[in-house]
Amino acid sequence: MIFRLGNMTLHPIRYNTAQNPPPASPSVVHYFHKMDHRDRTPGKAQWKIGLPEERNIFQAAMASQWTESKFAWSLYQLAGSVAHLGVDRDHVTQVLVARFDEHADDEWHGYPCNYKEPQQRPPTEVLNDWLKKELLPRAKIRKIASGQRCAI
């Protein structure tokens, strides 16, 4: 069931983790799309993937526990390979990492992020899991960890 809160639509995101696999009841959080990350608002990173894909990569972040405090990170995969998911605040620089922020208890939103900025960079534990799951090769993980340019 989708909820409306003012002008926001809250999408329930259900997920299980390795510590809470099915048939256990999934955890549920709510996700909302911020249109300023889709409408070319100056100074805001912009998604280039669809709304369902945005929710899917958020769900992957939660299920994989790619979280730290009130933040989560994820990657977009297209045909089994990591792909660009949007552009940075300059609306030109392509990015491959998404960051999600919790604004209220169990209410999240996300945006493409530039890992070159230290506060946007995924934590070491998340990067190590991406390496372990072979989502990105070691050299790219190392570049992301140090904030260096990383082509895909």
Protein backbone atom coordinates (compact mmCIF):
# COMPACT_ATOMS: atom_id res chain seq x y z
CA MET A 1 0.00 0.00 0.00
CA ILE A 2 1.32 3.43 -0.98
CA PHE A 3 0.77 6.28 1.49
CA ARG A 4 0.44 10.00 0.88
CA LEU A 5 1.83 12.46 3.41
CA GLY A 6 1.14 16.00 2.26
CA ASN A 7 2.52 16.16 -1.28
CA MET A 8 4.85 13.17 -0.71
CA THR A 9 4.09 9.63 -1.77
CA LEU A 10 5.61 7.10 0.61
CA HIS A 11 6.42 3.74 -0.98
CA PRO A 12 6.75 0.82 1.45
CA ILE A 13 10.02 -1.01 0.83
CA ARG A 14 10.13 -4.56 2.19
CA TYR A 15 13.41 -6.36 2.58
CA ASN A 16 15.06 -9.27 4.30
CA THR A 17 18.71 -9.37 5.31
CA ALA A 18 21.15 -12.26 5.60
CA GLN A 19 20.44 -12.20 9.36
CA ASN A 20 16.68 -12.13 8.76
CA PRO A 21 16.11 -14.33 5.65
CA PRO A 22 12.72 -15.50 4.40
CA PRO A 23 10.41 -16.92 5.56
CA ALA A 24 10.89 -14.39 8.38
CA SER A 25 8.74 -11.30 8.02
CA PRO A 26 10.54 -8.62 6.05
CA SER A 27 11.49 -5.29 7.55
CA VAL A 28 9.60 -2.32 6.14
CA VAL A 29 10.70 1.28 5.64
CA HIS A 30 9.16 4.02 3.52
CA TYR A 31 10.80 5.65 0.54
CA PHE A 32 9.85 8.91 -1.15
CA HIS A 33 11.09 10.42 -4.40
CA LYS A 34 12.26 14.01 -4.24
CA MET A 35 11.42 15.58 -7.56
CA ASP A 36 14.19 18.17 -7.24
CA HIS A 37 16.54 15.28 -8.09
CA ARG A 38 14.62 14.74 -11.36
CA ASP A 39 13.52 18.16 -12.57
CA ARG A 40 16.91 19.73 -13.42
CA THR A 41 16.94 21.88 -10.25
CA PRO A 42 20.25 23.79 -10.30
CA GLY A 43 22.73 22.48 -7.73
CA LYS A 44 20.90 19.16 -7.24
CA ALA A 45 22.21 15.81 -8.50
CA GLN A 46 19.81 14.24 -11.02
CA TRP A 47 18.67 10.65 -11.45
CA LYS A 48 18.84 9.24 -14.98
CA ILE A 49 17.16 5.95 -14.04
CA GLY A 50 13.43 5.42 -13.58
CA LEU A 51 11.51 5.65 -10.31
CA PRO A 52 11.15 1.84 -9.95
CA GLU A 53 14.93 1.39 -10.46
CA GLU A 54 15.59 4.07 -7.84
CA ARG A 55 13.43 2.16 -5.33
CA ASN A 56 15.06 -1.15 -6.33
CA ILE A 57 18.59 0.05 -5.63
CA PHE A 58 17.41 1.48 -2.31
CA GLN A 59 15.88 -1.90 -1.46
CA ALA A 60 19.22 -3.56 -2.36
CA ALA A 61 21.05 -1.16 -0.03
CA MET A 62 18.75 -2.03 2.85
CA ALA A 63 18.75 -5.80 2.20
CA SER A 64 22.55 -5.83 1.90
CA GLN A 65 22.91 -3.56 4.93
CA TRP A 66 25.00 -1.02 3.02
CA THR A 67 24.17 1.44 5.76
CA GLU A 68 25.86 3.56 8.37
CA SER A 69 23.84 5.57 10.86
CA LYS A 70 21.02 7.30 8.91
CA PHE A 71 22.68 6.83 5.50
CA ALA A 72 22.80 4.05 2.90
CA TRP A 73 24.65 3.60 -0.41
CA SER A 74 23.95 1.50 -3.47
CA LEU A 75 24.85 0.83 -7.09
CA TYR A 76 22.72 0.44 -10.20
CA GLN A 77 23.26 -2.72 -12.20
CA LEU A 78 22.29 -3.05 -15.83
CA ALA A 79 22.68 -6.47 -17.46
CA GLY A 80 24.84 -7.64 -14.54
CA SER A 81 27.28 -4.71 -14.64
CA VAL A 82 27.41 -1.53 -12.59
CA ALA A 83 26.16 1.40 -14.67
CA HIS A 84 25.81 5.15 -14.26
CA LEU A 85 22.62 6.11 -12.46
CA GLY A 86 22.67 9.88 -12.75
CA VAL A 87 24.67 13.07 -12.85
CA ASP A 88 26.28 15.21 -10.17
CA ARG A 89 25.11 18.68 -9.17
CA ASP A 90 26.74 20.17 -12.28
CA HIS A 91 24.27 18.07 -14.35
CA VAL A 92 27.20 16.87 -16.51
CA THR A 93 29.46 14.60 -14.44
CA GLN A 94 28.13 11.03 -14.57
CA VAL A 95 28.03 9.17 -11.26
CA LEU A 96 27.58 5.54 -10.31
CA VAL A 97 26.93 5.67 -6.56
CA ALA A 98 23.61 6.52 -4.90
CA ARG A 99 23.26 7.79 -1.36
CA PHE A 100 20.08 7.54 0.68
CA ASP A 101 19.24 9.59 3.76
CA GLU A 102 16.75 8.85 6.53
CA HIS A 103 14.85 12.05 7.36
CA ALA A 104 12.37 10.68 9.86
CA ASP A 105 12.02 7.25 11.43
CA ASP A 106 11.86 4.80 8.54
CA GLU A 107 11.34 7.53 5.89
CA TRP A 108 14.12 7.74 3.31
CA HIS A 109 14.99 9.50 0.06
CA GLY A 110 18.03 9.27 -2.20
CA TYR A 111 20.08 10.90 -4.90
CA PRO A 112 23.11 10.25 -7.10
CA CYS A 113 26.24 11.22 -5.21
CA ASN A 114 29.79 12.14 -6.01
CA TYR A 115 32.06 9.95 -3.89
CA LYS A 116 34.90 12.45 -4.43
CA GLU A 117 33.34 14.45 -1.60
CA PRO A 118 34.30 12.73 1.68
CA GLN A 119 30.82 13.09 3.23
CA GLN A 120 29.30 11.37 0.17
CA ARG A 121 31.76 8.47 0.09
CA PRO A 122 30.52 5.01 1.10
CA PRO A 123 32.13 3.70 4.30
CA THR A 124 34.84 1.06 4.17
CA GLU A 125 32.44 -1.71 5.27
CA VAL A 126 30.15 -0.99 2.31
CA LEU A 127 33.05 -0.84 -0.15
CA ASN A 128 34.43 -4.13 1.23
CA ASP A 129 31.05 -5.79 0.70
CA TRP A 130 30.88 -4.50 -2.89
CA LEU A 131 34.34 -6.01 -3.42
CA LYS A 132 33.35 -9.30 -1.77
CA LYS A 133 30.21 -9.50 -3.95
CA GLU A 134 32.35 -8.68 -7.01
CA LEU A 135 30.20 -5.69 -7.94
CA LEU A 136 33.32 -3.67 -8.69
CA PRO A 137 36.97 -4.72 -9.09
CA ARG A 138 39.53 -3.96 -6.38
CA ALA A 139 41.12 -1.10 -8.37
CA LYS A 140 37.79 0.74 -8.68
CA ILE A 141 36.98 0.18 -5.01
CA ARG A 142 40.39 1.62 -4.11
CA LYS A 143 39.75 4.69 -6.28
CA ILE A 144 36.33 5.26 -4.73
CA ALA A 145 37.79 4.86 -1.23
CA SER A 146 40.39 7.55 -1.95
CA GLY A 147 38.03 9.85 -3.88
CA GLN A 148 39.79 9.43 -7.22
CA ARG A 149 38.12 9.47 -10.62
CA CYS A 150 36.83 6.02 -11.54
CA ALA A 151 35.53 5.20 -15.00
CA ILE A 152 33.19 2.28 -15.54
